[in-house]
Amino acid sequence: MASVVEYKGLKAGYHCGYCDAEEGKASCGMWAHSMTVQDYQDLIDRGWRRSGKYVYKPVMNQTCCPQYTIRCRPLQFQPSKSHKKVLKKMLKFLAKGEISEGHCEDEPMEPTVEDAVAGDFALINKLDIQCDLKTLNDDLKESLESEEKKKGKSSKKEESNELIQSQEVEKKLGSGEPSHSVKVHAVPKPGEGADLSKPPCRKAKEIRKERKRLKLMQQNPDGELEGFQVQREPPSLFPAKAKSNQPKSLEDLIFESLPENTSHKLEVRLVPVSFEDPEFKSSFSQSFSLYVKYQMAIHQDPPDECGKTEFTRFLCNSPLEAENPPSGPDCGYGSFHQQYWLDGKIVAVGVIDILPYCVSSVYLYYDPDYSFLSLGVYSALREIAFTRQLHEKTSQLSYYYMGFYIHSCPKMKYKGQYRPSDLLCPETYVWVPIEQCLPSLENSKYCRFNQDPEAVDEGRSKEPDRLQVLYKKAIMPYGVYKKQQKDPSEEATVLQYARLVGQTCSERMLLFRN
């Protein structure tokens, strides 16, 4: 189904959780009633980001703490010295139950992504109530479907065709019938159920066998692949270590073989965010309790601000429509909770979106009793390794988006330590290596990173009349819609929306007008 959004316009002068300015924040936002993964990918590549179903874009030259979209390049990623310390610390803890004292330098206590701060959150709660389009009810869905059929296969449909699900899955999603195509268990492993990534606690004998198989694979890349581990090291990307003094890969450090009688067992499970999913449902109350414990201990939230409603709205409600095209990753695209189970209980949950070109980190909450394991850093490294794993099957999926980089906020600068990484130019929406951006950011909070003064935003809205509007249950181009409107402010609002989402998204997404 097409994305349906309700544009809310500019919200300025609200509290900033980064610098604590009472009225410093400014962003434009929209409520996404539903959204395709391709549309969301294109939006985050224009500086947008979601918190629950609210999708917002900071007004970069106006807001007190400019938030630059940051992405890491996992295929070239090399763990730093302090990253290796965190991974070794985890292995020691799993193997022998050892707890090393102290935190290593440049390691945040904060979670990987700390973007939905109180100001945004209060705003989002208000917005939900103010939505004109309350729900995408069945008769509206029917009218959308018939409108889409009428339009036939226009050329712009074909552009995004690869990513649009088959109608059968669409019907299932629409009817609320669970769609089994969104199940996430990649390749079931012998004797294992829900664990998607290789837990570092399998039998030593099994691991030795696998190492041997991996060696053979690398010597003979065309050899037999049958029964090969899901989270293996792809020979093409991470070549076999020729000499023992070659640095260990990220995978080596995460999945180092452990003795048979380990003190602790860690398992990472990928669960689709859907109340239709049995695993998501059965772990919901444990996951929610962990969230409350985390918010109260780490962010000093009062209990009434981290209730079930807030948790669901912020971390379980997602506008993203789950999609499972054959060319995509085995787990499909959409929103997921990556749960870290230690000795049978959840100690951390990474909320992620799996999109056509990236894994996008939304939020992380963890058990404060396990702060000594640096779960913020550990989960980021696991998510980078997970992106590399997904890339093996879906080659265009090759980036890890870490949310926003805020140079003016010391707590948020750590994101720049996952190298190589790029920042998004806020004017031309091209990616620029972070090393090239840092000198400018030292001089000024707001920067245009694109060095070419002639360069413009290539994806800008050039033909606003082609923008798609959903009005009185009918889909029409803005050119037709505007003839029916008498309110002069309406045009300014629609053109602002078109400028921010760009031409492609404005023609694909449906802008709901009341």
Short mmCIF file of C-alpha atoms in Angstrom, two decimals:
data_model
loop_
_atom_site.label_atom_id
_atom_site.label_comp_id
_atom_site.label_asym_id
_atom_site.label_seq_id
_atom_site.Cartn_x
_atom_site.Cartn_y
_atom_site.Cartn_z
CA MET A 1 0.00 0.00 0.00
CA ALA A 2 1.17 3.57 -0.63
CA SER A 3 2.54 5.69 2.21
CA VAL A 4 -0.10 7.95 3.78
CA VAL A 5 1.18 10.99 5.69
CA GLU A 6 -0.36 13.95 7.44
CA TYR A 7 1.97 16.96 7.40
CA LYS A 8 2.10 18.92 10.65
CA GLY A 9 4.39 21.75 9.58
CA LEU A 10 6.97 23.61 11.63
CA LYS A 11 7.19 23.23 15.40
CA ALA A 12 9.65 25.76 16.80
CA GLY A 13 10.64 27.00 20.23
CA TYR A 14 10.37 23.79 22.23
CA HIS A 15 12.70 22.31 24.84
CA CYS A 16 15.99 20.78 23.66
CA GLY A 17 17.20 17.68 25.49
CA TYR A 18 20.75 18.15 24.21
CA CYS A 19 21.67 21.66 25.42
CA ASP A 20 18.67 22.09 27.74
CA ALA A 21 17.59 25.33 26.00
CA GLU A 22 13.96 25.94 26.93
CA GLU A 23 12.89 27.10 23.47
CA GLY A 24 15.77 26.25 21.18
CA LYS A 25 14.47 23.37 19.12
CA ALA A 26 12.90 23.63 15.67
CA SER A 27 11.72 20.82 13.40
CA CYS A 28 9.13 20.04 10.76
CA GLY A 29 7.14 16.87 11.14
CA MET A 30 4.44 14.61 9.78
CA TRP A 31 2.37 11.77 11.11
CA ALA A 32 2.92 8.63 9.03
CA HIS A 33 -0.21 6.46 9.05
CA SER A 34 1.63 3.95 6.88
CA MET A 35 4.92 4.07 5.04
CA THR A 36 6.80 1.88 2.59
CA VAL A 37 10.39 1.02 3.44
CA GLN A 38 11.58 2.65 0.20
CA ASP A 39 9.88 5.95 1.06
CA TYR A 40 11.40 5.93 4.54
CA GLN A 41 14.83 5.13 3.09
CA ASP A 42 14.51 8.11 0.73
CA LEU A 43 13.34 10.34 3.58
CA ILE A 44 16.21 9.49 5.94
CA ASP A 45 18.53 10.24 3.01
CA ARG A 46 17.03 13.75 3.15
CA GLY A 47 17.58 14.20 6.90
CA TRP A 48 14.24 12.87 8.23
CA ARG A 49 13.96 10.41 11.15
CA ARG A 50 11.12 8.63 12.89
CA SER A 51 10.09 8.39 16.51
CA GLY A 52 7.21 5.92 16.60
CA LYS A 53 4.92 6.98 13.74
CA TYR A 54 5.98 10.63 13.90
CA VAL A 55 8.57 11.46 11.23
CA TYR A 56 10.48 14.70 11.74
CA LYS A 57 13.26 16.75 10.19
CA PRO A 58 15.21 19.32 12.21
CA VAL A 59 15.31 22.84 10.73
CA MET A 60 19.07 22.77 10.61
CA ASN A 61 19.90 26.47 10.26
CA GLN A 62 17.39 27.41 12.97
CA THR A 63 17.55 24.73 15.67
CA CYS A 64 19.89 25.23 18.65
CA CYS A 65 21.70 21.89 18.20
CA PRO A 66 21.86 20.94 14.50
CA GLN A 67 21.34 17.17 14.06
CA TYR A 68 23.26 15.72 11.12
CA THR A 69 22.28 12.29 9.80
CA ILE A 70 25.25 9.94 10.25
CA ARG A 71 25.91 6.59 8.61
CA CYS A 72 28.75 4.14 9.10
CA ARG A 73 30.19 2.03 6.27
CA PRO A 74 30.22 -1.49 7.77
CA LEU A 75 32.00 -3.14 4.83
CA GLN A 76 35.13 -1.07 5.54
CA PHE A 77 34.58 -0.83 9.31
CA GLN A 78 37.53 -1.57 11.58
CA PRO A 79 36.89 -1.78 15.34
CA SER A 80 38.94 0.73 17.33
CA LYS A 81 41.07 -0.19 20.35
CA SER A 82 38.23 0.68 22.73
CA HIS A 83 35.70 -1.27 20.63
CA LYS A 84 37.93 -4.34 20.92
CA LYS A 85 38.11 -3.85 24.69
CA VAL A 86 34.32 -3.94 24.90
CA LEU A 87 34.10 -7.14 22.81
CA LYS A 88 36.86 -8.85 24.84
CA LYS A 89 35.16 -7.79 28.07
CA MET A 90 31.94 -9.50 26.91
CA LEU A 91 33.79 -12.71 25.94
CA LYS A 92 35.54 -12.80 29.33
CA PHE A 93 32.24 -12.33 31.10
CA LEU A 94 30.55 -15.08 29.07
CA ALA A 95 33.43 -17.54 29.44
CA LYS A 96 34.42 -17.06 33.07
CA GLY A 97 31.90 -14.64 34.56
CA GLU A 98 34.73 -12.12 34.95
CA ILE A 99 33.75 -8.49 35.44
CA SER A 100 36.46 -6.01 34.52
CA GLU A 101 36.39 -2.76 36.42
CA GLY A 102 36.09 0.71 34.93
CA HIS A 103 34.99 1.98 31.54
CA CYS A 104 37.43 2.37 28.72
CA GLU A 105 37.98 5.82 27.24
CA ASP A 106 35.68 7.28 24.57
CA GLU A 107 32.94 4.91 25.54
CA PRO A 108 29.57 6.48 26.26
CA MET A 109 27.34 5.44 29.11
CA GLU A 110 24.52 6.59 26.85
CA PRO A 111 22.91 4.13 24.47
CA THR A 112 23.80 4.05 20.82
CA VAL A 113 20.98 6.32 19.75
CA GLU A 114 19.53 8.89 22.10
CA ASP A 115 17.44 10.89 19.70
CA ALA A 116 13.89 10.93 20.96
CA VAL A 117 14.48 13.30 23.84
CA ALA A 118 11.80 14.62 26.16
CA GLY A 119 10.93 17.64 24.00
CA ASP A 120 10.23 15.55 20.91
CA PHE A 121 8.37 13.06 22.98
CA ALA A 122 5.97 15.54 24.57
CA LEU A 123 5.34 16.99 21.13
CA ILE A 124 4.66 13.57 19.63
CA ASN A 125 2.18 12.74 22.37
CA LYS A 126 0.27 15.95 21.61
CA LEU A 127 0.35 15.33 17.87
CA ASP A 128 -1.18 11.90 18.10
CA ILE A 129 -4.33 13.40 19.52
CA GLN A 130 -4.42 16.11 16.87
CA CYS A 131 -4.40 13.75 13.89
CA ASP A 132 -7.27 14.50 11.49
CA LEU A 133 -7.09 11.07 9.94
CA LYS A 134 -7.68 8.89 12.98
CA THR A 135 -7.00 5.48 11.45
CA LEU A 136 -6.60 3.94 8.06
CA ASN A 137 -9.97 2.22 8.30
CA ASP A 138 -11.14 -0.44 5.86
CA ASP A 139 -13.30 1.74 3.60
CA LEU A 140 -10.43 4.18 3.19
CA LYS A 141 -8.07 1.29 2.39
CA GLU A 142 -10.55 0.04 -0.18
CA SER A 143 -10.80 3.44 -1.84
CA LEU A 144 -6.98 3.66 -1.90
CA GLU A 145 -6.72 0.24 -3.49
CA SER A 146 -9.34 0.99 -6.15
CA GLU A 147 -7.68 4.35 -6.88
CA GLU A 148 -4.35 2.59 -7.31
CA LYS A 149 -5.89 0.02 -9.64
CA LYS A 150 -7.41 2.83 -11.70
CA LYS A 151 -4.06 4.50 -12.08
CA GLY A 152 -2.70 1.25 -13.48
CA LYS A 153 1.00 0.61 -13.76
CA SER A 154 2.29 4.13 -14.25
CA SER A 155 6.01 4.55 -14.76
CA LYS A 156 6.68 5.72 -11.24
CA LYS A 157 5.09 2.53 -9.91
CA GLU A 158 7.63 0.52 -11.85
CA GLU A 159 10.51 2.45 -10.29
CA SER A 160 9.62 1.19 -6.84
CA ASN A 161 8.23 -2.09 -8.11
CA GLU A 162 10.96 -4.30 -6.68
CA LEU A 163 10.00 -3.19 -3.21
CA ILE A 164 6.25 -3.25 -3.44
CA GLN A 165 4.81 -6.38 -1.94
CA SER A 166 2.57 -8.76 -3.73
CA GLN A 167 -1.11 -7.92 -3.35
CA GLU A 168 -1.69 -11.12 -1.45
CA VAL A 169 0.59 -10.02 1.38
CA GLU A 170 -1.02 -6.57 1.22
CA LYS A 171 -4.47 -8.11 1.67
CA LYS A 172 -3.25 -10.10 4.64
CA LEU A 173 -1.74 -7.03 6.26
CA GLY A 174 -4.92 -5.08 5.59
CA SER A 175 -7.14 -7.74 7.04
CA GLY A 176 -5.04 -8.05 10.17
CA GLU A 177 -4.37 -11.69 9.33
CA PRO A 178 -0.76 -12.44 10.31
CA SER A 179 1.47 -12.44 7.29
CA HIS A 180 3.85 -15.35 7.58
CA SER A 181 6.11 -13.78 5.02
CA VAL A 182 7.42 -11.41 7.69
CA LYS A 183 8.81 -14.23 9.82
CA VAL A 184 12.44 -13.53 10.51
CA HIS A 185 14.25 -16.75 11.16
CA ALA A 186 16.87 -16.64 8.47
CA VAL A 187 18.29 -20.11 8.06
CA PRO A 188 17.20 -22.37 10.91
CA LYS A 189 20.22 -23.93 12.49
CA PRO A 190 20.35 -27.48 13.74
CA GLY A 191 19.03 -27.67 17.27
CA GLU A 192 18.32 -23.97 17.44
CA GLY A 193 15.08 -22.05 17.39
CA ALA A 194 14.78 -18.32 17.31
CA ASP A 195 18.40 -17.29 17.42
CA LEU A 196 19.20 -15.44 14.23
CA SER A 197 22.81 -14.55 14.92
CA LYS A 198 25.34 -17.09 16.03
CA PRO A 199 25.46 -17.09 19.83
CA PRO A 200 29.01 -17.15 21.12
CA CYS A 201 28.18 -20.13 23.31
CA ARG A 202 27.91 -23.10 21.01
CA LYS A 203 29.79 -26.34 21.57
CA ALA A 204 33.52 -25.98 21.00
CA LYS A 205 33.51 -29.09 18.79
CA GLU A 206 30.82 -27.57 16.58
CA ILE A 207 32.79 -24.34 16.30
CA ARG A 208 35.99 -26.21 15.34
CA LYS A 209 34.07 -28.02 12.62
CA GLU A 210 32.76 -24.72 11.34
CA ARG A 211 36.22 -23.11 11.35
CA LYS A 212 37.47 -26.03 9.26
CA ARG A 213 34.56 -25.65 6.87
CA LEU A 214 35.21 -21.93 6.63
CA LYS A 215 38.86 -22.56 5.82
CA LEU A 216 37.89 -24.99 3.07
CA MET A 217 35.36 -22.49 1.78
CA GLN A 218 37.99 -19.80 1.53
CA GLN A 219 40.44 -22.11 -0.22
CA ASN A 220 37.69 -23.24 -2.58
CA PRO A 221 35.10 -20.45 -2.93
CA ASP A 222 33.10 -22.44 -5.49
CA GLY A 223 32.84 -25.39 -3.14
CA GLU A 224 29.81 -26.79 -1.42
CA LEU A 225 27.84 -24.19 0.53
CA GLU A 226 25.27 -26.53 2.04
CA GLY A 227 24.60 -26.13 5.75
CA PHE A 228 26.88 -23.12 6.00
CA GLN A 229 26.43 -20.86 9.07
CA VAL A 230 24.14 -17.83 8.72
CA GLN A 231 26.52 -15.32 10.23
CA ARG A 232 29.65 -16.48 8.51
CA GLU A 233 32.44 -14.34 7.19
CA PRO A 234 31.87 -13.93 3.45
CA PRO A 235 35.13 -14.82 1.72
CA SER A 236 34.76 -12.01 -0.80
CA LEU A 237 34.54 -9.31 1.87
CA PHE A 238 36.66 -10.56 4.70
CA PRO A 239 39.46 -12.66 3.20
CA ALA A 240 41.07 -15.52 5.09
CA LYS A 241 43.79 -14.41 7.45
CA ALA A 242 47.05 -15.21 5.71
CA LYS A 243 49.29 -14.52 8.71
CA SER A 244 48.41 -14.86 12.35
CA ASN A 245 49.50 -11.26 12.98
CA GLN A 246 46.75 -9.89 10.74
CA PRO A 247 44.13 -7.96 12.74
CA LYS A 248 41.06 -9.95 13.76
CA SER A 249 37.84 -9.12 11.97
CA LEU A 250 34.78 -7.84 13.82
CA GLU A 251 33.21 -11.30 13.42
CA ASP A 252 36.27 -13.00 14.91
CA LEU A 253 36.01 -10.77 17.96
CA ILE A 254 32.27 -11.24 18.41
CA PHE A 255 32.04 -14.97 17.72
CA GLU A 256 35.28 -16.17 19.27
CA SER A 257 34.92 -19.79 20.33
CA LEU A 258 34.12 -20.26 23.99
CA PRO A 259 34.76 -23.26 26.26
CA GLU A 260 31.94 -25.78 26.59
CA ASN A 261 31.21 -24.98 30.23
CA THR A 262 30.75 -21.21 29.89
CA SER A 263 29.55 -19.18 32.88
CA HIS A 264 26.93 -17.35 30.82
CA LYS A 265 25.00 -17.84 27.60
CA LEU A 266 24.18 -14.92 25.29
CA GLU A 267 21.67 -15.24 22.47
CA VAL A 268 20.60 -12.47 20.09
CA ARG A 269 17.10 -12.77 18.63
CA LEU A 270 15.56 -10.69 15.89
CA VAL A 271 11.83 -10.23 16.43
CA PRO A 272 9.48 -8.33 14.08
CA VAL A 273 7.67 -5.48 15.81
CA SER A 274 4.14 -6.78 15.44
CA PHE A 275 1.50 -7.88 17.90
CA GLU A 276 0.69 -10.57 15.32
CA ASP A 277 4.08 -12.15 15.97
CA PRO A 278 4.02 -14.83 18.71
CA GLU A 279 7.60 -14.15 19.80
CA PHE A 280 7.03 -10.41 20.03
CA LYS A 281 3.84 -10.98 22.01
CA SER A 282 5.32 -13.52 24.42
CA SER A 283 8.34 -11.32 25.26
CA PHE A 284 6.40 -8.03 25.38
CA SER A 285 5.93 -7.73 29.15
CA GLN A 286 9.57 -8.60 29.89
CA SER A 287 10.73 -6.13 27.25
CA PHE A 288 8.43 -3.41 28.62
CA SER A 289 9.63 -3.93 32.23
CA LEU A 290 13.21 -3.57 31.04
CA TYR A 291 12.32 -0.30 29.25
CA VAL A 292 10.77 1.13 32.46
CA LYS A 293 13.80 0.11 34.55
CA TYR A 294 16.14 1.69 31.98
CA GLN A 295 14.22 4.98 31.57
CA MET A 296 13.93 5.47 35.33
CA ALA A 297 17.56 4.62 36.14
CA ILE A 298 19.38 6.16 33.17
CA HIS A 299 17.09 9.08 32.25
CA GLN A 300 15.47 9.65 35.65
CA ASP A 301 12.01 9.47 34.05
CA PRO A 302 9.12 9.51 36.52
CA PRO A 303 7.05 6.26 36.30
CA ASP A 304 4.04 8.03 34.70
CA GLU A 305 6.24 9.09 31.76
CA CYS A 306 7.34 5.58 30.86
CA GLY A 307 4.06 3.68 30.89
CA LYS A 308 2.85 1.04 28.47
CA THR A 309 1.23 3.70 26.26
CA GLU A 310 4.50 5.62 25.86
CA PHE A 311 6.51 2.44 25.29
CA THR A 312 4.09 1.18 22.64
CA ARG A 313 3.76 4.53 20.89
CA PHE A 314 7.46 5.24 20.88
CA LEU A 315 9.12 1.84 20.36
CA CYS A 316 6.47 -0.64 19.16
CA ASN A 317 4.32 1.44 16.81
CA SER A 318 5.98 1.81 13.45
CA PRO A 319 4.52 3.17 10.22
CA LEU A 320 6.71 0.81 8.18
CA GLU A 321 4.89 -1.84 6.18
CA ALA A 322 6.70 -5.18 6.46
CA GLU A 323 7.89 -6.36 3.03
CA ASN A 324 9.52 -9.60 1.99
CA PRO A 325 10.66 -9.49 -1.65
CA PRO A 326 12.69 -12.48 -2.88
CA SER A 327 15.73 -10.25 -3.49
CA GLY A 328 15.60 -8.84 0.05
CA PRO A 329 17.12 -10.21 3.25
CA ASP A 330 15.68 -13.44 4.67
CA CYS A 331 14.12 -11.56 7.59
CA GLY A 332 12.40 -9.10 5.24
CA TYR A 333 12.26 -5.31 5.57
CA GLY A 334 10.48 -3.41 8.34
CA SER A 335 10.83 -2.65 12.06
CA PHE A 336 12.38 -5.11 14.51
CA HIS A 337 13.50 -5.53 18.09
CA GLN A 338 16.90 -7.15 18.41
CA GLN A 339 16.74 -8.79 21.83
CA TYR A 340 19.84 -9.72 23.83
CA TRP A 341 19.01 -12.73 26.01
CA LEU A 342 21.54 -13.44 28.75
CA ASP A 343 20.97 -16.72 30.62
CA GLY A 344 17.34 -16.76 29.53
CA LYS A 345 16.38 -13.16 30.33
CA ILE A 346 16.36 -10.01 28.18
CA VAL A 347 19.16 -7.60 29.18
CA ALA A 348 19.01 -5.23 26.19
CA VAL A 349 16.80 -4.42 23.21
CA GLY A 350 18.01 -2.63 20.10
CA VAL A 351 15.11 -1.17 18.10
CA ILE A 352 16.07 -1.19 14.42
CA ASP A 353 14.58 -0.64 10.98
CA ILE A 354 15.78 -2.82 8.11
CA LEU A 355 15.52 -0.76 4.92
CA PRO A 356 16.54 -1.29 1.28
CA TYR A 357 20.03 0.20 1.73
CA CYS A 358 20.67 0.11 5.45
CA VAL A 359 20.03 -1.01 8.99
CA SER A 360 18.82 2.09 10.85
CA SER A 361 19.24 2.19 14.62
CA VAL A 362 16.20 3.70 16.36
CA TYR A 363 16.82 3.24 20.09
CA LEU A 364 18.49 1.01 22.64
CA TYR A 365 17.41 0.25 26.19
CA TYR A 366 19.25 -2.10 28.53
CA ASP A 367 19.38 -3.38 32.08
CA PRO A 368 21.34 -0.83 34.16
CA ASP A 369 22.60 -3.72 36.32
CA TYR A 370 24.70 -4.76 33.30
CA SER A 371 26.18 -1.31 32.59
CA PHE A 372 29.63 -2.82 33.18
CA LEU A 373 29.25 -4.68 29.86
CA SER A 374 29.01 -1.38 27.87
CA LEU A 375 25.88 -2.64 26.12
CA GLY A 376 25.51 0.59 24.11
CA VAL A 377 28.82 0.03 22.36
CA TYR A 378 28.41 -3.75 22.23
CA SER A 379 25.00 -3.55 20.54
CA ALA A 380 26.26 -1.00 17.97
CA LEU A 381 29.08 -3.39 17.04
CA ARG A 382 26.61 -6.29 16.78
CA GLU A 383 24.36 -4.15 14.54
CA ILE A 384 27.33 -3.33 12.29
CA ALA A 385 28.15 -7.06 12.04
CA PHE A 386 24.45 -7.78 11.38
CA THR A 387 24.45 -5.26 8.49
CA ARG A 388 27.46 -7.06 7.00
CA GLN A 389 25.57 -10.34 7.32
CA LEU A 390 22.48 -8.96 5.53
CA HIS A 391 24.72 -7.53 2.80
CA GLU A 392 25.79 -11.05 1.82
CA LYS A 393 22.38 -11.79 0.36
CA THR A 394 21.17 -8.25 -0.42
CA SER A 395 24.20 -6.48 -1.83
CA GLN A 396 22.73 -2.96 -1.87
CA LEU A 397 22.08 -3.19 1.88
CA SER A 398 25.45 -1.92 3.01
CA TYR A 399 25.12 0.96 5.49
CA TYR A 400 24.44 1.34 9.19
CA TYR A 401 22.58 4.54 10.09
CA MET A 402 23.22 5.72 13.64
CA GLY A 403 20.60 8.47 13.79
CA PHE A 404 21.84 12.02 14.32
CA TYR A 405 25.34 13.27 15.02
CA ILE A 406 25.33 16.42 17.15
CA HIS A 407 28.77 17.98 17.18
CA SER A 408 27.78 20.69 19.67
CA CYS A 409 26.70 18.07 22.22
CA PRO A 410 29.66 16.22 23.82
CA LYS A 411 27.45 13.26 24.80
CA MET A 412 26.57 12.64 21.15
CA LYS A 413 30.02 12.98 19.57
CA TYR A 414 30.91 9.34 20.22
CA LYS A 415 28.95 8.34 17.11
CA GLY A 416 31.78 9.76 15.03
CA GLN A 417 34.08 7.03 16.41
CA TYR A 418 32.57 4.26 14.27
CA ARG A 419 34.75 4.77 11.20
CA PRO A 420 34.56 5.13 8.28
CA SER A 421 31.42 7.24 8.48
CA ASP A 422 29.71 10.03 6.56
CA LEU A 423 27.51 13.00 7.42
CA LEU A 424 24.64 14.18 5.24
CA CYS A 425 24.96 17.68 3.76
CA PRO A 426 21.88 19.58 4.99
CA GLU A 427 21.55 21.55 1.76
CA THR A 428 22.40 19.20 -1.11
CA TYR A 429 21.80 15.82 0.61
CA VAL A 430 25.07 14.24 -0.49
CA TRP A 431 27.20 12.16 1.90
CA VAL A 432 30.54 13.60 2.97
CA PRO A 433 33.22 11.68 4.95
CA ILE A 434 33.13 12.86 8.57
CA GLU A 435 36.84 13.79 8.56
CA GLN A 436 36.07 16.48 5.96
CA CYS A 437 33.17 17.85 8.03
CA LEU A 438 34.80 18.14 11.46
CA PRO A 439 36.99 21.22 10.80
CA SER A 440 33.93 23.21 9.61
CA LEU A 441 31.87 22.03 12.60
CA GLU A 442 34.57 23.30 14.96
CA ASN A 443 33.95 26.79 13.54
CA SER A 444 30.20 26.75 13.21
CA LYS A 445 27.28 24.68 14.51
CA TYR A 446 25.52 24.81 11.14
CA CYS A 447 27.50 23.83 8.03
CA ARG A 448 26.92 23.01 4.41
CA PHE A 449 29.33 20.09 3.87
CA ASN A 450 29.20 20.03 0.07
CA GLN A 451 32.29 21.97 -1.05
CA ASP A 452 30.92 22.67 -4.52
CA PRO A 453 29.25 26.10 -4.32
CA GLU A 454 27.34 25.37 -7.57
CA ALA A 455 25.83 22.12 -6.28
CA VAL A 456 22.09 22.05 -5.62
CA ASP A 457 19.65 19.54 -4.11
CA GLU A 458 19.22 17.18 -7.08
CA GLY A 459 16.12 15.55 -5.58
CA ARG A 460 14.32 18.85 -4.91
CA SER A 461 10.67 19.37 -5.72
CA LYS A 462 10.59 20.64 -9.30
CA GLU A 463 6.95 19.95 -10.22
CA PRO A 464 4.77 20.43 -7.14
CA ASP A 465 1.60 19.96 -9.22
CA ARG A 466 2.48 16.26 -9.55
CA LEU A 467 2.49 15.78 -5.76
CA GLN A 468 -0.13 13.21 -4.69
CA VAL A 469 -2.94 14.34 -2.39
CA LEU A 470 -5.48 12.18 -0.57
CA TYR A 471 -8.61 14.31 -0.22
CA LYS A 472 -12.14 13.12 0.56
CA LYS A 473 -11.09 9.50 -0.06
CA ALA A 474 -9.84 10.30 -3.55
CA ILE A 475 -6.25 10.46 -4.79
CA MET A 476 -5.46 13.43 -7.00
CA PRO A 477 -2.43 15.42 -8.12
CA TYR A 478 -1.89 18.69 -6.27
CA GLY A 479 -2.54 20.55 -9.55
CA VAL A 480 -6.18 19.34 -9.43
CA TYR A 481 -6.56 19.67 -5.66
CA LYS A 482 -5.40 23.31 -5.48
CA LYS A 483 -8.20 24.44 -7.83
CA GLN A 484 -10.70 23.39 -5.15
CA GLN A 485 -8.94 25.32 -2.36
CA LYS A 486 -9.61 28.89 -1.26
CA ASP A 487 -7.34 29.06 1.80
CA PRO A 488 -4.14 30.93 0.83
CA SER A 489 -2.10 29.32 3.65
CA GLU A 490 -2.81 25.87 2.19
CA GLU A 491 -0.46 26.38 -0.75
CA ALA A 492 2.43 27.50 1.49
CA THR A 493 2.01 24.39 3.68
CA VAL A 494 1.92 21.97 0.75
CA LEU A 495 4.91 23.59 -0.95
CA GLN A 496 6.91 23.45 2.30
CA TYR A 497 6.14 19.73 2.56
CA ALA A 498 7.13 19.20 -1.11
CA ARG A 499 10.44 21.00 -0.59
CA LEU A 500 11.32 18.87 2.46
CA VAL A 501 10.36 15.42 1.11
CA GLY A 502 11.66 16.02 -2.43
CA GLN A 503 10.09 15.25 -5.82
CA THR A 504 10.27 11.43 -5.74
CA CYS A 505 8.57 10.99 -2.38
CA SER A 506 6.02 13.73 -3.10
CA GLU A 507 4.86 11.74 -6.14
CA ARG A 508 4.78 8.38 -4.34
CA MET A 509 3.44 9.25 -0.90
CA LEU A 510 -0.15 10.37 -0.35
CA LEU A 511 -0.47 13.67 1.51
CA PHE A 512 -3.68 13.55 3.52
CA ARG A 513 -5.59 16.87 3.47
CA ASN A 514 -8.75 17.43 5.44
#
